[in-house]
Amino acid sequence: MTDISDLLHRVPAVARTLEAEAPPRPARQALADRALALLWGGLCHALFAAAVLSMIVNMWFGMQLGLGAVPAPWSWLTNLLLLLQFPLGHSLLLGPARRLLARLAPAGRGGTLATTTFALVASLQLLALFVLWTPLGTVWWEAEGTLRWLIGIAYAGAFLLLVKATWDAGMEVQSGLLGWLSLWRGVKPVFPPMPVTGLFRHIRHPIYLAFALTTWAVPVWTPDQLLLAVVLTGYCALGPYFKERRLARLHGERWRRYRAATPFWMPRIR
């Protein structure tokens, strides 16, 4: 659910430029690579779909559908830990632990499968957050009637904005498609350039903004939902600053020009 378009630049053995296809593989190796690609890609996309569905449904009901059963007051602590593992895991895999991605996939194909592995791990994190959450059992407010429909439209709009931002950033990278499809084809991953079109033409971090909006446009408000919205919005506000440091190192002057011309979250009114 976050922007990983710079990931390929930071994982060993992953292509950094648009390169020609790799030399032909022996038939047996090609068959093994394709089997691994299908396994890794299928697992990634299945977990991705399950994570997104659990997020959409559980937030719509104010985080009251989690399967966790930790008794109070420890439920507050376990829920907070579930929340923190998502941004912390993202930050570690994009920073100090980035080399681990190249070791998680089998058969020495970790470098090629790096983006798929990252998306797979992120999906597991989201799934754990929304499935293992322990509901606190208190409902503060619930919209009804026409207001519930209006909030539903806003909720759907926030997710559509998230899809659009993800598409503009490079859906093949964000969804994990790039890694396993490259292994299937026997080529080095070719990643899109630094995104500057679509929503990125107006703001620098549309994925973070859209993700934060999804946590607030809900019809049921509970202590659970407020905790979730505050923590994840804080991550969406602070996370981009660390990302921008990486982008500055990767893209140099091009990034600095883009940063000077493009607002952080709020588009300029022309």
mmCIF file of C-alpha atoms in Angstrom:
data_model
loop_
_atom_site.group_PDB
_atom_site.id
_atom_site.type_symbol
_atom_site.label_atom_id
_atom_site.label_comp_id
_atom_site.label_asym_id
_atom_site.label_seq_id
_atom_site.Cartn_x
_atom_site.Cartn_y
_atom_site.Cartn_z
ATOM 1 C CA MET A 1 0.000 0.000 0.000
ATOM 2 C CA THR A 2 3.098 2.288 -0.068
ATOM 3 C CA ASP A 3 5.371 3.650 -2.852
ATOM 4 C CA ILE A 4 8.298 1.266 -3.613
ATOM 5 C CA SER A 5 9.342 2.648 -6.984
ATOM 6 C CA ASP A 6 12.835 3.306 -5.638
ATOM 7 C CA LEU A 7 13.248 -0.218 -4.256
ATOM 8 C CA LEU A 8 14.908 -1.704 -7.318
ATOM 9 C CA HIS A 9 17.685 0.839 -7.062
ATOM 10 C CA ARG A 10 18.551 -0.389 -3.591
ATOM 11 C CA VAL A 11 18.533 -4.194 -3.805
ATOM 12 C CA PRO A 12 21.699 -5.969 -4.935
ATOM 13 C CA ALA A 13 21.615 -7.859 -8.238
ATOM 14 C CA VAL A 14 18.620 -5.882 -9.533
ATOM 15 C CA ALA A 15 18.935 -4.009 -12.836
ATOM 16 C CA ARG A 16 19.524 -0.274 -12.645
ATOM 17 C CA THR A 17 19.127 0.624 -16.318
ATOM 18 C CA LEU A 18 17.009 -0.430 -19.295
ATOM 19 C CA GLU A 19 18.993 -3.415 -20.477
ATOM 20 C CA ALA A 20 18.592 -6.058 -23.151
ATOM 21 C CA GLU A 21 17.252 -9.495 -22.406
ATOM 22 C CA ALA A 22 19.481 -11.886 -20.500
ATOM 23 C CA PRO A 23 21.263 -14.677 -22.374
ATOM 24 C CA PRO A 24 19.066 -17.692 -23.182
ATOM 25 C CA ARG A 25 18.641 -20.083 -20.257
ATOM 26 C CA PRO A 26 18.942 -23.873 -20.470
ATOM 27 C CA ALA A 27 15.494 -25.441 -20.899
ATOM 28 C CA ARG A 28 15.527 -27.079 -17.477
ATOM 29 C CA GLN A 29 16.543 -23.840 -15.758
ATOM 30 C CA ALA A 30 13.904 -21.890 -17.665
ATOM 31 C CA LEU A 31 11.240 -24.375 -16.551
ATOM 32 C CA ALA A 32 12.362 -24.144 -12.922
ATOM 33 C CA ASP A 33 12.408 -20.345 -13.077
ATOM 34 C CA ARG A 34 8.915 -20.224 -14.528
ATOM 35 C CA ALA A 35 7.575 -22.567 -11.866
ATOM 36 C CA LEU A 36 9.131 -20.395 -9.158
ATOM 37 C CA ALA A 37 7.801 -17.237 -10.819
ATOM 38 C CA LEU A 38 4.246 -18.602 -10.851
ATOM 39 C CA LEU A 39 4.492 -19.779 -7.246
ATOM 40 C CA TRP A 40 5.965 -16.531 -5.935
ATOM 41 C CA GLY A 41 3.683 -14.333 -8.041
ATOM 42 C CA GLY A 42 0.536 -16.301 -7.220
ATOM 43 C CA LEU A 43 1.303 -16.198 -3.508
ATOM 44 C CA CYS A 44 2.056 -12.467 -3.677
ATOM 45 C CA HIS A 45 -1.135 -11.518 -5.531
ATOM 46 C CA ALA A 46 -3.367 -13.792 -3.439
ATOM 47 C CA LEU A 47 -2.048 -12.265 -0.219
ATOM 48 C CA PHE A 48 -2.270 -8.777 -1.722
ATOM 49 C CA ALA A 49 -5.947 -9.268 -2.602
ATOM 50 C CA ALA A 50 -6.743 -10.745 0.816
ATOM 51 C CA ALA A 51 -4.963 -7.888 2.606
ATOM 52 C CA VAL A 52 -6.752 -5.164 0.634
ATOM 53 C CA LEU A 53 -10.142 -6.838 1.126
ATOM 54 C CA SER A 54 -9.603 -7.216 4.879
ATOM 55 C CA MET A 55 -8.554 -3.553 5.108
ATOM 56 C CA ILE A 56 -11.576 -2.269 3.188
ATOM 57 C CA VAL A 57 -14.096 -4.356 5.133
ATOM 58 C CA ASN A 58 -12.662 -3.959 8.621
ATOM 59 C CA MET A 59 -12.212 -0.180 8.400
ATOM 60 C CA TRP A 60 -15.762 0.196 7.044
ATOM 61 C CA PHE A 61 -17.012 -1.344 10.302
ATOM 62 C CA GLY A 62 -14.703 0.662 12.550
ATOM 63 C CA MET A 63 -12.142 -2.145 13.058
ATOM 64 C CA GLN A 64 -14.735 -4.287 14.844
ATOM 65 C CA LEU A 65 -14.258 -7.422 12.712
ATOM 66 C CA GLY A 66 -10.762 -8.429 13.806
ATOM 67 C CA LEU A 67 -10.283 -11.997 15.010
ATOM 68 C CA GLY A 68 -7.946 -11.103 17.873
ATOM 69 C CA ALA A 69 -9.107 -12.021 21.392
ATOM 70 C CA VAL A 70 -6.519 -10.416 23.671
ATOM 71 C CA PRO A 71 -8.127 -9.326 26.977
ATOM 72 C CA ALA A 72 -8.053 -5.707 28.099
ATOM 73 C CA PRO A 73 -5.900 -3.794 28.848
ATOM 74 C CA TRP A 74 -3.362 -5.838 26.861
ATOM 75 C CA SER A 75 -5.489 -5.527 23.738
ATOM 76 C CA TRP A 76 -4.438 -1.865 23.468
ATOM 77 C CA LEU A 77 -0.779 -2.900 23.490
ATOM 78 C CA THR A 78 -1.140 -5.727 20.974
ATOM 79 C CA ASN A 79 -3.177 -3.517 18.632
ATOM 80 C CA LEU A 80 -0.536 -0.807 18.832
ATOM 81 C CA LEU A 81 2.188 -3.358 18.071
ATOM 82 C CA LEU A 82 0.202 -4.582 15.066
ATOM 83 C CA LEU A 83 -0.003 -0.989 13.882
ATOM 84 C CA LEU A 84 3.682 -0.231 14.347
ATOM 85 C CA GLN A 85 4.973 -3.367 12.642
ATOM 86 C CA PHE A 86 3.644 -2.137 9.304
ATOM 87 C CA PRO A 87 5.536 1.181 8.965
ATOM 88 C CA LEU A 88 8.609 -0.132 10.793
ATOM 89 C CA GLY A 89 8.813 -3.195 8.549
ATOM 90 C CA HIS A 90 8.494 -1.012 5.447
ATOM 91 C CA SER A 91 11.229 1.317 6.625
ATOM 92 C CA LEU A 92 13.610 -1.521 7.498
ATOM 93 C CA LEU A 93 13.174 -3.304 4.165
ATOM 94 C CA LEU A 94 13.769 -0.076 2.275
ATOM 95 C CA GLY A 95 16.737 0.810 4.459
ATOM 96 C CA PRO A 96 18.988 -1.195 6.796
ATOM 97 C CA ALA A 97 17.456 -4.613 5.981
ATOM 98 C CA ARG A 98 17.090 -4.129 2.219
ATOM 99 C CA ARG A 99 19.682 -6.830 1.475
ATOM 100 C CA LEU A 100 17.430 -9.338 3.205
ATOM 101 C CA LEU A 101 15.010 -9.141 0.264
ATOM 102 C CA ALA A 102 17.593 -10.721 -2.019
ATOM 103 C CA ARG A 103 17.817 -13.733 0.329
ATOM 104 C CA LEU A 104 14.146 -14.437 0.975
ATOM 105 C CA ALA A 105 13.304 -15.970 -2.407
ATOM 106 C CA PRO A 106 14.652 -19.478 -3.120
ATOM 107 C CA ALA A 107 16.908 -20.793 -5.894
ATOM 108 C CA GLY A 108 19.174 -17.743 -5.918
ATOM 109 C CA ARG A 109 16.512 -15.608 -7.595
ATOM 110 C CA GLY A 110 16.050 -13.134 -4.761
ATOM 111 C CA GLY A 111 17.430 -10.179 -6.695
ATOM 112 C CA THR A 112 15.042 -10.615 -9.602
ATOM 113 C CA LEU A 113 12.098 -11.287 -7.287
ATOM 114 C CA ALA A 114 12.879 -8.405 -4.916
ATOM 115 C CA THR A 115 9.824 -6.276 -5.703
ATOM 116 C CA THR A 116 7.532 -9.315 -5.579
ATOM 117 C CA THR A 117 9.008 -10.298 -2.227
ATOM 118 C CA PHE A 118 8.555 -6.781 -0.894
ATOM 119 C CA ALA A 119 4.890 -6.725 -1.957
ATOM 120 C CA LEU A 120 4.410 -10.194 -0.459
ATOM 121 C CA VAL A 121 5.839 -9.138 2.902
ATOM 122 C CA ALA A 122 3.799 -5.918 2.896
ATOM 123 C CA SER A 123 0.631 -7.930 2.191
ATOM 124 C CA LEU A 124 1.386 -10.251 5.109
ATOM 125 C CA GLN A 125 1.859 -7.213 7.344
ATOM 126 C CA LEU A 126 -1.458 -5.669 6.294
ATOM 127 C CA LEU A 127 -3.253 -8.996 6.639
ATOM 128 C CA ALA A 128 -1.902 -9.445 10.167
ATOM 129 C CA LEU A 129 -2.946 -5.894 11.085
ATOM 130 C CA PHE A 130 -6.550 -6.178 9.958
ATOM 131 C CA VAL A 131 -7.235 -9.859 10.697
ATOM 132 C CA LEU A 132 -5.489 -10.203 14.071
ATOM 133 C CA TRP A 133 -6.782 -6.880 15.454
ATOM 134 C CA THR A 134 -8.606 -7.223 18.788
ATOM 135 C CA PRO A 135 -11.830 -5.126 18.771
ATOM 136 C CA LEU A 136 -12.143 -2.955 21.870
ATOM 137 C CA GLY A 137 -15.927 -3.242 21.854
ATOM 138 C CA THR A 138 -16.946 0.429 21.972
ATOM 139 C CA VAL A 139 -18.795 2.268 19.192
ATOM 140 C CA TRP A 140 -18.786 6.047 19.516
ATOM 141 C CA TRP A 141 -20.746 6.967 16.429
ATOM 142 C CA GLU A 142 -22.230 5.329 13.334
ATOM 143 C CA ALA A 143 -23.598 7.111 10.291
ATOM 144 C CA GLU A 144 -27.063 6.177 9.055
ATOM 145 C CA GLY A 145 -29.293 6.827 6.078
ATOM 146 C CA THR A 146 -28.180 9.340 3.477
ATOM 147 C CA LEU A 147 -25.091 10.318 5.449
ATOM 148 C CA ARG A 148 -23.862 6.739 5.387
ATOM 149 C CA TRP A 149 -24.218 6.692 1.599
ATOM 150 C CA LEU A 150 -22.324 9.958 1.266
ATOM 151 C CA ILE A 151 -19.522 8.686 3.466
ATOM 152 C CA GLY A 152 -19.498 5.486 1.426
ATOM 153 C CA ILE A 153 -18.946 7.532 -1.728
ATOM 154 C CA ALA A 154 -16.069 9.366 -0.045
ATOM 155 C CA TYR A 155 -14.627 6.034 1.138
ATOM 156 C CA ALA A 156 -14.758 4.572 -2.363
ATOM 157 C CA GLY A 157 -13.278 7.794 -3.737
ATOM 158 C CA ALA A 158 -10.322 7.577 -1.353
ATOM 159 C CA PHE A 159 -9.559 4.033 -2.496
ATOM 160 C CA LEU A 160 -9.938 4.996 -6.148
ATOM 161 C CA LEU A 161 -7.476 7.818 -5.526
ATOM 162 C CA LEU A 162 -5.106 5.273 -3.981
ATOM 163 C CA VAL A 163 -5.432 3.022 -7.046
ATOM 164 C CA LYS A 164 -4.783 5.973 -9.368
ATOM 165 C CA ALA A 165 -1.709 7.055 -7.389
ATOM 166 C CA THR A 166 -0.393 3.486 -7.386
ATOM 167 C CA TRP A 167 -0.931 3.250 -11.135
ATOM 168 C CA ASP A 168 0.918 6.517 -11.730
ATOM 169 C CA ALA A 169 3.831 5.312 -9.595
ATOM 170 C CA GLY A 170 4.120 2.105 -11.625
ATOM 171 C CA MET A 171 1.560 -0.593 -10.874
ATOM 172 C CA GLU A 172 3.910 -3.346 -12.010
ATOM 173 C CA VAL A 173 6.344 -2.368 -9.267
ATOM 174 C CA GLN A 174 3.813 -1.562 -6.548
ATOM 175 C CA SER A 175 1.865 -4.814 -6.983
ATOM 176 C CA GLY A 176 4.911 -7.087 -7.204
ATOM 177 C CA LEU A 177 4.196 -8.020 -10.829
ATOM 178 C CA LEU A 178 7.560 -6.799 -12.120
ATOM 179 C CA GLY A 179 9.712 -9.263 -10.217
ATOM 180 C CA TRP A 180 8.014 -12.552 -11.008
ATOM 181 C CA LEU A 181 7.150 -11.572 -14.580
ATOM 182 C CA SER A 182 10.799 -10.725 -15.236
ATOM 183 C CA LEU A 183 11.834 -14.134 -13.899
ATOM 184 C CA TRP A 184 9.203 -15.814 -16.096
ATOM 185 C CA ARG A 185 10.535 -14.059 -19.180
ATOM 186 C CA GLY A 186 14.167 -14.592 -18.271
ATOM 187 C CA VAL A 187 15.014 -10.886 -18.340
ATOM 188 C CA LYS A 188 16.343 -8.370 -15.879
ATOM 189 C CA PRO A 189 13.667 -6.236 -14.208
ATOM 190 C CA VAL A 190 13.135 -2.939 -16.007
ATOM 191 C CA PHE A 191 11.636 -0.381 -13.679
ATOM 192 C CA PRO A 192 9.798 2.809 -14.649
ATOM 193 C CA PRO A 193 11.522 6.176 -14.273
ATOM 194 C CA MET A 194 10.934 8.485 -11.337
ATOM 195 C CA PRO A 195 7.175 9.238 -11.467
ATOM 196 C CA VAL A 196 6.402 12.841 -12.399
ATOM 197 C CA THR A 197 3.137 12.441 -14.342
ATOM 198 C CA GLY A 198 -0.495 11.905 -13.363
ATOM 199 C CA LEU A 199 -1.087 12.739 -9.714
ATOM 200 C CA PHE A 200 2.670 13.123 -9.256
ATOM 201 C CA ARG A 201 2.455 16.185 -11.483
ATOM 202 C CA HIS A 202 0.473 17.948 -8.738
ATOM 203 C CA ILE A 203 1.880 16.544 -5.470
ATOM 204 C CA ARG A 204 4.979 14.559 -4.570
ATOM 205 C CA HIS A 205 3.349 11.855 -2.433
ATOM 206 C CA PRO A 206 -0.154 10.978 -3.656
ATOM 207 C CA ILE A 207 0.068 7.372 -2.423
ATOM 208 C CA TYR A 208 0.699 8.454 1.153
ATOM 209 C CA LEU A 209 -2.061 11.063 0.967
ATOM 210 C CA ALA A 210 -4.641 8.658 -0.471
ATOM 211 C CA PHE A 211 -3.745 5.954 2.064
ATOM 212 C CA ALA A 212 -4.230 8.424 4.917
ATOM 213 C CA LEU A 213 -7.601 9.547 3.527
ATOM 214 C CA THR A 214 -8.932 5.982 3.511
ATOM 215 C CA THR A 215 -8.529 5.792 7.287
ATOM 216 C CA TRP A 216 -10.742 8.840 7.921
ATOM 217 C CA ALA A 217 -13.573 8.466 5.370
ATOM 218 C CA VAL A 218 -15.399 5.764 7.361
ATOM 219 C CA PRO A 219 -19.009 5.575 8.641
ATOM 220 C CA VAL A 220 -18.249 3.955 12.016
ATOM 221 C CA TRP A 221 -16.057 5.597 14.623
ATOM 222 C CA THR A 222 -14.593 3.602 17.490
ATOM 223 C CA PRO A 223 -11.476 3.900 19.670
ATOM 224 C CA ASP A 224 -9.979 1.260 17.380
ATOM 225 C CA GLN A 225 -10.552 3.305 14.233
ATOM 226 C CA LEU A 226 -9.230 6.497 15.806
ATOM 227 C CA LEU A 227 -6.039 4.742 16.938
ATOM 228 C CA LEU A 228 -5.575 3.272 13.470
ATOM 229 C CA ALA A 229 -6.212 6.588 11.695
ATOM 230 C CA VAL A 230 -3.885 8.600 13.918
ATOM 231 C CA VAL A 231 -0.948 6.160 13.736
ATOM 232 C CA LEU A 232 -1.177 5.469 10.001
ATOM 233 C CA THR A 233 -1.702 9.142 9.163
ATOM 234 C CA GLY A 234 1.362 9.963 11.233
ATOM 235 C CA TYR A 235 3.307 7.407 9.224
ATOM 236 C CA CYS A 236 1.990 8.853 5.947
ATOM 237 C CA ALA A 237 3.074 12.332 7.057
ATOM 238 C CA LEU A 238 6.555 11.388 8.309
ATOM 239 C CA GLY A 239 7.445 8.480 6.012
ATOM 240 C CA PRO A 240 7.855 10.624 2.875
ATOM 241 C CA TYR A 241 10.686 12.609 4.473
ATOM 242 C CA PHE A 242 12.790 9.451 4.728
ATOM 243 C CA LYS A 243 11.779 8.455 1.209
ATOM 244 C CA GLU A 244 12.855 11.841 -0.116
ATOM 245 C CA ARG A 245 16.340 11.336 1.271
ATOM 246 C CA ARG A 246 16.628 8.152 -0.770
ATOM 247 C CA LEU A 247 15.242 9.863 -3.860
ATOM 248 C CA ALA A 248 17.737 12.701 -3.488
ATOM 249 C CA ARG A 249 20.610 10.203 -3.419
ATOM 250 C CA LEU A 250 19.226 8.233 -6.356
ATOM 251 C CA HIS A 251 18.146 11.012 -8.714
ATOM 252 C CA GLY A 252 20.218 13.968 -7.595
ATOM 253 C CA GLU A 253 19.530 17.220 -9.407
ATOM 254 C CA ARG A 254 16.479 15.883 -11.228
ATOM 255 C CA TRP A 255 14.808 15.122 -7.905
ATOM 256 C CA ARG A 256 15.753 18.495 -6.460
ATOM 257 C CA ARG A 257 14.188 20.314 -9.405
ATOM 258 C CA TYR A 258 11.037 18.226 -9.125
ATOM 259 C CA ARG A 259 10.853 18.796 -5.374
ATOM 260 C CA ALA A 260 11.212 22.557 -5.760
ATOM 261 C CA ALA A 261 8.388 22.682 -8.340
ATOM 262 C CA THR A 262 5.912 20.227 -6.782
ATOM 263 C CA PRO A 263 4.058 20.554 -3.438
ATOM 264 C CA PHE A 264 4.299 17.876 -0.781
ATOM 265 C CA TRP A 265 0.609 16.993 -0.215
ATOM 266 C CA MET A 266 -1.596 19.935 -1.158
ATOM 267 C CA PRO A 267 -1.739 20.853 -4.864
ATOM 268 C CA ARG A 268 -1.356 24.504 -5.797
ATOM 269 C CA ILE A 269 -4.438 26.381 -6.951
ATOM 270 C CA ARG A 270 -3.606 27.906 -10.296
#
